[in-house]
JSON list of C-alpha atoms in Angstrom, two decimals:
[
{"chain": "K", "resi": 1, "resn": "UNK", "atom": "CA", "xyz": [12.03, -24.41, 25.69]},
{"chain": "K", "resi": 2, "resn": "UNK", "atom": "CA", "xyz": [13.46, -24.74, 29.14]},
{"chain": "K", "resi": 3, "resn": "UNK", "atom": "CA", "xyz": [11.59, -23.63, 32.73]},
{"chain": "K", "resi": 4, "resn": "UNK", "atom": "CA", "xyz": [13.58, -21.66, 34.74]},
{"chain": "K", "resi": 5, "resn": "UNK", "atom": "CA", "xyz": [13.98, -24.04, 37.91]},
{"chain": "K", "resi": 6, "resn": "UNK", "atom": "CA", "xyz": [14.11, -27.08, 35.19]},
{"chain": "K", "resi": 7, "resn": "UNK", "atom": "CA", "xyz": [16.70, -28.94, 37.40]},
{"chain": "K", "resi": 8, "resn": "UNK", "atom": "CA", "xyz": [14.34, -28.18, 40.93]},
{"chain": "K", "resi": 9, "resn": "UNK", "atom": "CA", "xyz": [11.40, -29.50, 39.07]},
{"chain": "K", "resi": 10, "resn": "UNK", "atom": "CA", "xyz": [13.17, -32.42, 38.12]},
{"chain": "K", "resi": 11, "resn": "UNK", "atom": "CA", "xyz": [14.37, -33.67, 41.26]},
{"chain": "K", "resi": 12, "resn": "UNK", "atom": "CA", "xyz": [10.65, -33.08, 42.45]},
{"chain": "K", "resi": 13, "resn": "UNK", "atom": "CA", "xyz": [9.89, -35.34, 40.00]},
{"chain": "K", "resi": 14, "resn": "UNK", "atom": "CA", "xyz": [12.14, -38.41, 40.39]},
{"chain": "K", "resi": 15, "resn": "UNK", "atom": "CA", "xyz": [11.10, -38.08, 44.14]},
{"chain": "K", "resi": 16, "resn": "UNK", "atom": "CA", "xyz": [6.97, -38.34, 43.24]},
{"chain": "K", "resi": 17, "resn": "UNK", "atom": "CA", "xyz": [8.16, -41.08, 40.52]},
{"chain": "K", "resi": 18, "resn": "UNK", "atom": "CA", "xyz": [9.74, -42.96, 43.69]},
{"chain": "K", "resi": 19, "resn": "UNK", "atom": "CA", "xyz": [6.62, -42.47, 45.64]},
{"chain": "K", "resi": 20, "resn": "UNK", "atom": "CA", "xyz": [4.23, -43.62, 43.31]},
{"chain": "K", "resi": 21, "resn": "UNK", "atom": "CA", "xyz": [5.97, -46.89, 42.86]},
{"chain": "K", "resi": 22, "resn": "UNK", "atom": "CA", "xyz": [6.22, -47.85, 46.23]},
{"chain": "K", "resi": 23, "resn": "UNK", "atom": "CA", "xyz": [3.56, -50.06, 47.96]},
{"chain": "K", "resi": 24, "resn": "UNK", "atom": "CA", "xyz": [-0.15, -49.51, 48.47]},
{"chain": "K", "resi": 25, "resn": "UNK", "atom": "CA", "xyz": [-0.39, -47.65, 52.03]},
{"chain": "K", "resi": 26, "resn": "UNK", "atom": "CA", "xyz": [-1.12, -50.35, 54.52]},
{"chain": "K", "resi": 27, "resn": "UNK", "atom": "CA", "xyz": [-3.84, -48.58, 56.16]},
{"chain": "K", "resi": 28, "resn": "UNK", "atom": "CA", "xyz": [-6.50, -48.65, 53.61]},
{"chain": "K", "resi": 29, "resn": "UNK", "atom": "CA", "xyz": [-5.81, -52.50, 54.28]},
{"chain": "K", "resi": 30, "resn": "UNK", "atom": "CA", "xyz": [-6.36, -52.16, 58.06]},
{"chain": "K", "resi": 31, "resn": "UNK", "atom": "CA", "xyz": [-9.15, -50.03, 56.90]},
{"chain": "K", "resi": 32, "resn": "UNK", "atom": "CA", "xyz": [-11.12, -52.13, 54.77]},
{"chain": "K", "resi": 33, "resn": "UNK", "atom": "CA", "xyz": [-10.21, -55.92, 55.36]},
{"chain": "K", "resi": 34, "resn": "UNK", "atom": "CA", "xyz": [-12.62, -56.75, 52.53]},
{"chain": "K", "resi": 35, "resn": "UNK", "atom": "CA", "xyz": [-11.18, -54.53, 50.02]},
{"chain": "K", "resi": 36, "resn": "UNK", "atom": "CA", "xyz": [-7.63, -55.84, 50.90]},
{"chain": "K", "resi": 37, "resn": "UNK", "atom": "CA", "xyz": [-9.25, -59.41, 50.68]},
{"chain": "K", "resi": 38, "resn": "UNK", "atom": "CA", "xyz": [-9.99, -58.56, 47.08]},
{"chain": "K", "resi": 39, "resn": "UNK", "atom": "CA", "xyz": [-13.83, -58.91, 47.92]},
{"chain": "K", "resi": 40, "resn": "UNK", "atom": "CA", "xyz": [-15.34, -56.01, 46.91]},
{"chain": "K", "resi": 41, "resn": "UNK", "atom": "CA", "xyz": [-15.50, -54.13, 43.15]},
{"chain": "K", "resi": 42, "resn": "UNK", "atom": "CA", "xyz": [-13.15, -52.24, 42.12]},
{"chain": "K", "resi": 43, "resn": "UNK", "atom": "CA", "xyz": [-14.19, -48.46, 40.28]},
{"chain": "K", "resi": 44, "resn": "UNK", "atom": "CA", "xyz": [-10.85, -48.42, 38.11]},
{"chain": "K", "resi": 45, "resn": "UNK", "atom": "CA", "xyz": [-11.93, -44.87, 36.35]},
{"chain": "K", "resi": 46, "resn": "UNK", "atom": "CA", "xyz": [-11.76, -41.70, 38.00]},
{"chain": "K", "resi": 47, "resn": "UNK", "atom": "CA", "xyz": [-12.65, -38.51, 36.66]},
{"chain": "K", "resi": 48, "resn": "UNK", "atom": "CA", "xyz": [-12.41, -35.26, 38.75]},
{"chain": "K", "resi": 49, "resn": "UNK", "atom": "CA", "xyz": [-12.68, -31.14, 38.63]},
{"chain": "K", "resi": 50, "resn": "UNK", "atom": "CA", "xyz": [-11.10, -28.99, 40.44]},
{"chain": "K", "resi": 51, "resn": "UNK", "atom": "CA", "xyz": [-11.99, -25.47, 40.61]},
{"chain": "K", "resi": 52, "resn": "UNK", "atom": "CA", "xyz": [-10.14, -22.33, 42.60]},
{"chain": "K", "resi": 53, "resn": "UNK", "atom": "CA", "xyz": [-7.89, -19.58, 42.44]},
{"chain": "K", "resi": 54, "resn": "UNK", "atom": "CA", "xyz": [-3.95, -19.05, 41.33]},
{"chain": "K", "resi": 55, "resn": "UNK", "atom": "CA", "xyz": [-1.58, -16.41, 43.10]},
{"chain": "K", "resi": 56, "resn": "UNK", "atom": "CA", "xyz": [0.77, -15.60, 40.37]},
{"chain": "K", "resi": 57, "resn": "UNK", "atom": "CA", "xyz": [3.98, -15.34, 41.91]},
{"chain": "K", "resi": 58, "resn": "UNK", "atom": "CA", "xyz": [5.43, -13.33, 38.76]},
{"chain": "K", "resi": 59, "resn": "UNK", "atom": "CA", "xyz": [3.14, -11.03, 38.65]},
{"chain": "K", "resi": 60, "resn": "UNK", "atom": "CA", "xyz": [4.85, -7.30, 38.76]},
{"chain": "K", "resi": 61, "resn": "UNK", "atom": "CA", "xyz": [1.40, -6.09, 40.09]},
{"chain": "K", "resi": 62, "resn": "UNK", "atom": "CA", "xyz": [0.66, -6.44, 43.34]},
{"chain": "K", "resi": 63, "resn": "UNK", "atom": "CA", "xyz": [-3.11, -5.57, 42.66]},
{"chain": "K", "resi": 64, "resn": "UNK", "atom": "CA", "xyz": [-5.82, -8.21, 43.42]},
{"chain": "K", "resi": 65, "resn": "UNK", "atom": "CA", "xyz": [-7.09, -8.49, 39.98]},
{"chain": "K", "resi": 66, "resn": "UNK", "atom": "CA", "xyz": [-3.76, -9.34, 38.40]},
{"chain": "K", "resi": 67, "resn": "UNK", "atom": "CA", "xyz": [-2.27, -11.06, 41.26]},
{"chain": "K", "resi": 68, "resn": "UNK", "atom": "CA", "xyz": [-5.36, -13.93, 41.59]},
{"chain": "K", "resi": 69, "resn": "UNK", "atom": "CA", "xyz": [-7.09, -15.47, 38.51]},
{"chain": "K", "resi": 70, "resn": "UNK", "atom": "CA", "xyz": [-9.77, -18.53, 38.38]},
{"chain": "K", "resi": 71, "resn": "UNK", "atom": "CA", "xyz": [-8.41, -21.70, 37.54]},
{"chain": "K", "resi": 72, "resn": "UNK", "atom": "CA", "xyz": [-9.88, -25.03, 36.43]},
{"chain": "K", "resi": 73, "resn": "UNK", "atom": "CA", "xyz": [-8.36, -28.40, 36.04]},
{"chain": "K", "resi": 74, "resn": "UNK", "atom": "CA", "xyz": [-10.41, -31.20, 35.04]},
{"chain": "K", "resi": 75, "resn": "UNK", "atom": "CA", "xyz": [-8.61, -34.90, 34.99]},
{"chain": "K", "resi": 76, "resn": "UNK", "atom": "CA", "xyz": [-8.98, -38.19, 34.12]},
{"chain": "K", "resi": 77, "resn": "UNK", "atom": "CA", "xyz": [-7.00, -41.39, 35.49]},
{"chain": "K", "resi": 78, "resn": "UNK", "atom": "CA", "xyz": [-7.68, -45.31, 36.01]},
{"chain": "K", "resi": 79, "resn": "UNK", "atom": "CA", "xyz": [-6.42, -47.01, 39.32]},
{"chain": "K", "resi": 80, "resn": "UNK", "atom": "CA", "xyz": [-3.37, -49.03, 38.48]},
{"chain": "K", "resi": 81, "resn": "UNK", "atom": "CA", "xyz": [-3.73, -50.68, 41.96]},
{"chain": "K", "resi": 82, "resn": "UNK", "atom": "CA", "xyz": [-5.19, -49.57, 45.63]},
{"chain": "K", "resi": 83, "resn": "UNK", "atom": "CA", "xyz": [-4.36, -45.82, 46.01]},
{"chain": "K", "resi": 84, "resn": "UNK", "atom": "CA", "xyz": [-2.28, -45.43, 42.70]},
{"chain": "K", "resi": 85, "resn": "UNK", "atom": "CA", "xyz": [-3.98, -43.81, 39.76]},
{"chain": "K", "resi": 86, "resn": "UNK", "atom": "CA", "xyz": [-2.16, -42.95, 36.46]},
{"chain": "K", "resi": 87, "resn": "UNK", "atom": "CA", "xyz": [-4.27, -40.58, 33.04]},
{"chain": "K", "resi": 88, "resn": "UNK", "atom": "CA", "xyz": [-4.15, -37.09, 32.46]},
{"chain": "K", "resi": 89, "resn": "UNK", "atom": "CA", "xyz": [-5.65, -33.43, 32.87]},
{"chain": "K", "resi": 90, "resn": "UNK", "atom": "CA", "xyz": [-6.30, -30.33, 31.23]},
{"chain": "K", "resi": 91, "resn": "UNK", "atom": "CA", "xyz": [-5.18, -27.59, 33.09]},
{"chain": "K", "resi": 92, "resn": "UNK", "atom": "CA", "xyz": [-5.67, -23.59, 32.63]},
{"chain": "K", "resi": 93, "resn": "UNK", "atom": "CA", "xyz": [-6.84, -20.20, 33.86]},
{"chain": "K", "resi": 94, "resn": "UNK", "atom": "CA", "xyz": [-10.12, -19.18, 33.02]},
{"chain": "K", "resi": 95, "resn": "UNK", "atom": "CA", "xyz": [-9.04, -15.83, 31.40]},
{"chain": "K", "resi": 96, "resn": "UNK", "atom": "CA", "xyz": [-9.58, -14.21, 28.34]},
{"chain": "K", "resi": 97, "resn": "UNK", "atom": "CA", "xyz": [-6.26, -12.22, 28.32]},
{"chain": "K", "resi": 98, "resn": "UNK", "atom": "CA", "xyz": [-3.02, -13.50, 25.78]},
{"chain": "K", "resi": 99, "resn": "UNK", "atom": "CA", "xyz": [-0.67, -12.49, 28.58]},
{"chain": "K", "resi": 100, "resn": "UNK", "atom": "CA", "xyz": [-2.80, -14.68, 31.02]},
{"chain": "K", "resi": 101, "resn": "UNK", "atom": "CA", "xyz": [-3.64, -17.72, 28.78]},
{"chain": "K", "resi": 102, "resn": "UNK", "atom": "CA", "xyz": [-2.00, -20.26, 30.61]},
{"chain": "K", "resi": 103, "resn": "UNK", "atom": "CA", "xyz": [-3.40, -23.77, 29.25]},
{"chain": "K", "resi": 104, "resn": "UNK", "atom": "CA", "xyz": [-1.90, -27.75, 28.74]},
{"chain": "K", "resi": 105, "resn": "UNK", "atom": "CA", "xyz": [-2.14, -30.94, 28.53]},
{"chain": "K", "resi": 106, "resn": "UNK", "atom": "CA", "xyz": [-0.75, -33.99, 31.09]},
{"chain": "K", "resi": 107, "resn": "UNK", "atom": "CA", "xyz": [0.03, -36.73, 32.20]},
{"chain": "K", "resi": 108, "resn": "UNK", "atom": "CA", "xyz": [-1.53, -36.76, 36.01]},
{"chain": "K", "resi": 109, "resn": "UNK", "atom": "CA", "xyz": [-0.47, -39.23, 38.61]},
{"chain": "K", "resi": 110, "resn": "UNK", "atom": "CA", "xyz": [-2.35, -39.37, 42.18]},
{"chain": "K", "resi": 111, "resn": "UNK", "atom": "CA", "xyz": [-0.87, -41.84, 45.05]},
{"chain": "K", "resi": 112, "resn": "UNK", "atom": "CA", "xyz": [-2.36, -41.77, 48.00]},
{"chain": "K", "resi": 113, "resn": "UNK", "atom": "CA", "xyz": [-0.44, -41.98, 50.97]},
{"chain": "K", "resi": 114, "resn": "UNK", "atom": "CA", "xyz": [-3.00, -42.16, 53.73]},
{"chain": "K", "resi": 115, "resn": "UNK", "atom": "CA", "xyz": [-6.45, -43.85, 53.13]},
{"chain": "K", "resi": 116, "resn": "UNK", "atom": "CA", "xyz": [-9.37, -44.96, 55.62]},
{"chain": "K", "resi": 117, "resn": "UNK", "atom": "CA", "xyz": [-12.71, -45.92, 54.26]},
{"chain": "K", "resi": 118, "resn": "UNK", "atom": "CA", "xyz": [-14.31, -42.61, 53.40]},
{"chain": "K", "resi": 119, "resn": "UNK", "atom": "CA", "xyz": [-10.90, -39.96, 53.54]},
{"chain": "K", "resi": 120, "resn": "UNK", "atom": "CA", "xyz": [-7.61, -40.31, 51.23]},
{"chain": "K", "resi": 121, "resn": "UNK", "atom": "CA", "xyz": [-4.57, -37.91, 51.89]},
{"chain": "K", "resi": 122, "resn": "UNK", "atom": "CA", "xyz": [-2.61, -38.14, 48.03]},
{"chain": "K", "resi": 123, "resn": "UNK", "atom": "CA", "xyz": [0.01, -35.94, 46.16]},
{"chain": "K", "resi": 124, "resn": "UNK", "atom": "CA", "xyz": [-0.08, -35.81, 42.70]},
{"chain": "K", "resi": 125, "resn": "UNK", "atom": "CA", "xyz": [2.08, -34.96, 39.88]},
{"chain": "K", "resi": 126, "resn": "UNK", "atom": "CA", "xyz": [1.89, -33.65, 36.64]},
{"chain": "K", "resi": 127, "resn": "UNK", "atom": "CA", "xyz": [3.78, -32.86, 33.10]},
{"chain": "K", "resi": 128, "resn": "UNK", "atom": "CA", "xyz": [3.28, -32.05, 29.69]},
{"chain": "K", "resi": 129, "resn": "UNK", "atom": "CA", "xyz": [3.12, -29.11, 27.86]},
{"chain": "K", "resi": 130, "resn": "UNK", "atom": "CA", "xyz": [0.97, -25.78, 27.33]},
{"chain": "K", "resi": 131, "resn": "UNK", "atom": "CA", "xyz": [1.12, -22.59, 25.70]},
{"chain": "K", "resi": 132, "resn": "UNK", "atom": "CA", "xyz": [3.68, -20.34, 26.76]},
{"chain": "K", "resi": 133, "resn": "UNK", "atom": "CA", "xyz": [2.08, -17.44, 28.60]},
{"chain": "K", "resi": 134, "resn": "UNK", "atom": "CA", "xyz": [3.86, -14.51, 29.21]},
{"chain": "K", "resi": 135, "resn": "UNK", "atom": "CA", "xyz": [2.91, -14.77, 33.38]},
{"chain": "K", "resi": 136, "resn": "UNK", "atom": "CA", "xyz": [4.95, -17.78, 33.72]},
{"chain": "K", "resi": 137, "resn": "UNK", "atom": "CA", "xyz": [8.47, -15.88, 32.94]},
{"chain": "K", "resi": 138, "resn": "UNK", "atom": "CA", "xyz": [10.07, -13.35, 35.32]},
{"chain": "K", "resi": 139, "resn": "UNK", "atom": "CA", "xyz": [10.67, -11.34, 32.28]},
{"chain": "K", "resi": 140, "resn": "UNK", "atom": "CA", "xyz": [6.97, -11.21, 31.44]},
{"chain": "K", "resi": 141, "resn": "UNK", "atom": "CA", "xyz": [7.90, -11.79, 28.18]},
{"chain": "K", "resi": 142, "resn": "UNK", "atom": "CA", "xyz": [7.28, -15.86, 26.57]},
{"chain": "K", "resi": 143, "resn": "UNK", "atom": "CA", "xyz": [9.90, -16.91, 24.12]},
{"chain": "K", "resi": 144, "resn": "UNK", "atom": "CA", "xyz": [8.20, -19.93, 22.66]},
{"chain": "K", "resi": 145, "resn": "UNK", "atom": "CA", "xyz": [4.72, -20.41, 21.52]},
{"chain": "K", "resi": 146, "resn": "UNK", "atom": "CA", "xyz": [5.03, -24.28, 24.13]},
{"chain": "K", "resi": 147, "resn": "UNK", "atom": "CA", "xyz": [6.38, -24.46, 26.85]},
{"chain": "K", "resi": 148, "resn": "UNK", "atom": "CA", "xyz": [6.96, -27.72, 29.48]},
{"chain": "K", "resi": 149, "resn": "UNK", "atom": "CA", "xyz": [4.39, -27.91, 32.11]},
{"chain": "K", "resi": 150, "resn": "UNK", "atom": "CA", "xyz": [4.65, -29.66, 35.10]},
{"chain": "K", "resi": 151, "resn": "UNK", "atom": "CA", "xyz": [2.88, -29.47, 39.10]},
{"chain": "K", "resi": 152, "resn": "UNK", "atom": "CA", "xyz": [3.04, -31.04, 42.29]},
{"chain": "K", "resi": 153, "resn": "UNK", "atom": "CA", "xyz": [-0.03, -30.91, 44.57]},
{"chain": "K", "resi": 154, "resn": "UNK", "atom": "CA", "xyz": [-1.27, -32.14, 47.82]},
{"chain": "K", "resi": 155, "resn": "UNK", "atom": "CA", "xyz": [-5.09, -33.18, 48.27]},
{"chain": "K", "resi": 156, "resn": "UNK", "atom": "CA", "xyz": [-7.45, -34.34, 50.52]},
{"chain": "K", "resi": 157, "resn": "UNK", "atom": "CA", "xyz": [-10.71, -36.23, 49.27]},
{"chain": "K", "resi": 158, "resn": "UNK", "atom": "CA", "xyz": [-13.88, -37.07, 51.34]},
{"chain": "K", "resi": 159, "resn": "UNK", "atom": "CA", "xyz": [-16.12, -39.74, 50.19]},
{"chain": "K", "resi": 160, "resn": "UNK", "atom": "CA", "xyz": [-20.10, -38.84, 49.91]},
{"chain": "K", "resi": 161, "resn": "UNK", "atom": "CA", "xyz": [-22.57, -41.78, 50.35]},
{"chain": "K", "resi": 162, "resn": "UNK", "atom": "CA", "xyz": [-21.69, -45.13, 49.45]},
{"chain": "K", "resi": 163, "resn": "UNK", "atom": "CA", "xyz": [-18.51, -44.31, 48.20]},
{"chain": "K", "resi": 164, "resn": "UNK", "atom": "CA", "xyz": [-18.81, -43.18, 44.18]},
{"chain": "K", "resi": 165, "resn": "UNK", "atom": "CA", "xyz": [-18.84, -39.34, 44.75]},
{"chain": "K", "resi": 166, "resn": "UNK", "atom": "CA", "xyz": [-16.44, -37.57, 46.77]},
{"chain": "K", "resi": 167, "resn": "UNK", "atom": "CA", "xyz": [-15.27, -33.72, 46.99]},
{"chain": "K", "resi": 168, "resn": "UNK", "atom": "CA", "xyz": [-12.13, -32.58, 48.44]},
{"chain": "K", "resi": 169, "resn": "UNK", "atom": "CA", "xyz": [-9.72, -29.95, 48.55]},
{"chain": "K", "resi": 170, "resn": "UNK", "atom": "CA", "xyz": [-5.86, -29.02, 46.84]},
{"chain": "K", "resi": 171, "resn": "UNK", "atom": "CA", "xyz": [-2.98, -27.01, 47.32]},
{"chain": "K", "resi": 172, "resn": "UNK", "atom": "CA", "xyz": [-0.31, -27.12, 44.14]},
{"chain": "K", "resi": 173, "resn": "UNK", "atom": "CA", "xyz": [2.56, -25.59, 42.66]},
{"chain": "K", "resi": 174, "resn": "UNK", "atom": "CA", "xyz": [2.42, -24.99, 39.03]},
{"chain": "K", "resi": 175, "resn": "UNK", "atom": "CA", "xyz": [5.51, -23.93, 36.76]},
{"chain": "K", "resi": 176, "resn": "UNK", "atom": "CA", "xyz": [6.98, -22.43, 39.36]},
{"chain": "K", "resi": 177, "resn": "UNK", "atom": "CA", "xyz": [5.13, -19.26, 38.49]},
{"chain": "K", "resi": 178, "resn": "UNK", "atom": "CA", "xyz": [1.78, -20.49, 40.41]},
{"chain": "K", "resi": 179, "resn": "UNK", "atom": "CA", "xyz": [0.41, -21.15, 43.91]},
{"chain": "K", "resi": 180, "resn": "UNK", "atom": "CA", "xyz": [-3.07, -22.93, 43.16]},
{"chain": "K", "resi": 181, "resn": "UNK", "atom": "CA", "xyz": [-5.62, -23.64, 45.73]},
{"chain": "K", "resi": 182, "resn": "UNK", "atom": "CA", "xyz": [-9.06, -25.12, 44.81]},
{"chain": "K", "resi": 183, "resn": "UNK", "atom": "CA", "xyz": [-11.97, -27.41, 45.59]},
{"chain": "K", "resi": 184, "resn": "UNK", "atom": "CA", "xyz": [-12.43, -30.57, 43.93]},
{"chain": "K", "resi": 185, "resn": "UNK", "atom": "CA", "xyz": [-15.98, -32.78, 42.91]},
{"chain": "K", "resi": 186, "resn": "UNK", "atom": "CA", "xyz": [-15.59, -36.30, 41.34]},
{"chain": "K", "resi": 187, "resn": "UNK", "atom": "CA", "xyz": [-16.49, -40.17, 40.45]},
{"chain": "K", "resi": 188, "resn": "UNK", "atom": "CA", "xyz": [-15.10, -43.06, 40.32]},
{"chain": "K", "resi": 189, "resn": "UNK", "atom": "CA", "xyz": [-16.55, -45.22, 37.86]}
]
């Protein structure tokens, strides 16, 4: 049960993992003196959707309908510390197909690199595992009924009101077999 890529995807990863355990970004400090004071409640829970559309980069047809599908993810993850928040997501297209039914379960980590008081720039990371649809191999063909998942994403989040809601935007990689870009609602708790 091996990606092709596997050793790409790896190195990807080790770099995120060496991200994420850096230091909070400084400006959400210069941002919010209060917050970096420790005066002001934390919301440790987040919970997010994202909704958009996958380019399948494997896909022999060049055709619209089989070259785009709908995709969802919906997450879950609790702020270890200013900008750095650690759970996990379901993740799938939202097609009735076999040959399509791409859909797992990870673990989901979001750092956020730049922050002011209502915008955050992250990345995020993923990886688990999923069922193994026959879009995610160049042959077209899946060996395995699971299959290792894994994405990297950028994001950008806007904050709505006083600070609870906030919508956004993201642009990922998934399995090396997708190109995902979607628009994102959610809450911190």
């Amino acid at each position: 049960m091996r990606l092709p890529g596997s050793p790409c995807l790896a190195i990807v990863t080790a770099g995120a993992l060496l991200c994420l355990t850096g230091h909070p970004p400084a400006a959400a400090a210069e941002a919010d003196p209060d917050a970096a004071a420790g005066h002001t409640a934390r919301r440790p829970l987040v919970i997010d959707l994202r909704l958009g559309a996958a380019m399948l980069t494997r896909s022999r047809s060049k055709a619209l309908g089989n070259l785009i599908k709908p995709d969802a993810r919906l997450g879950a993850r609790f702020e270890l510390r200013p900008g750095l928040e650690v759970g996990g997501a379901i993740t799938g297209l939202i097609v009735g197909s076999e040959h399509y039914r791409v859909l797992g379960a990870l673990a989901h980590a979001r750092y956020a690199a730049w922050r002011s008081a209502r915008v955050s720039l992250g990345v995020a990371i993923g990886l688990g595992a999923g069922y193994d649809a026959d879009i995610l191999h160049t042959s077209l063909h899946a060996p395995n009924k699971l299959a290792p998942y894994g994405f990297i994403a950028a994001d950008g989040r806007f904050s709505l009101g006083a600070g609870s809601w906030f919508v956004g935007a993201e642009l990922s990689w998934q399995n090396l077999a997708m190109v995902q870009l979607g628009a994102a609602v959610g809450r911190s708790f």
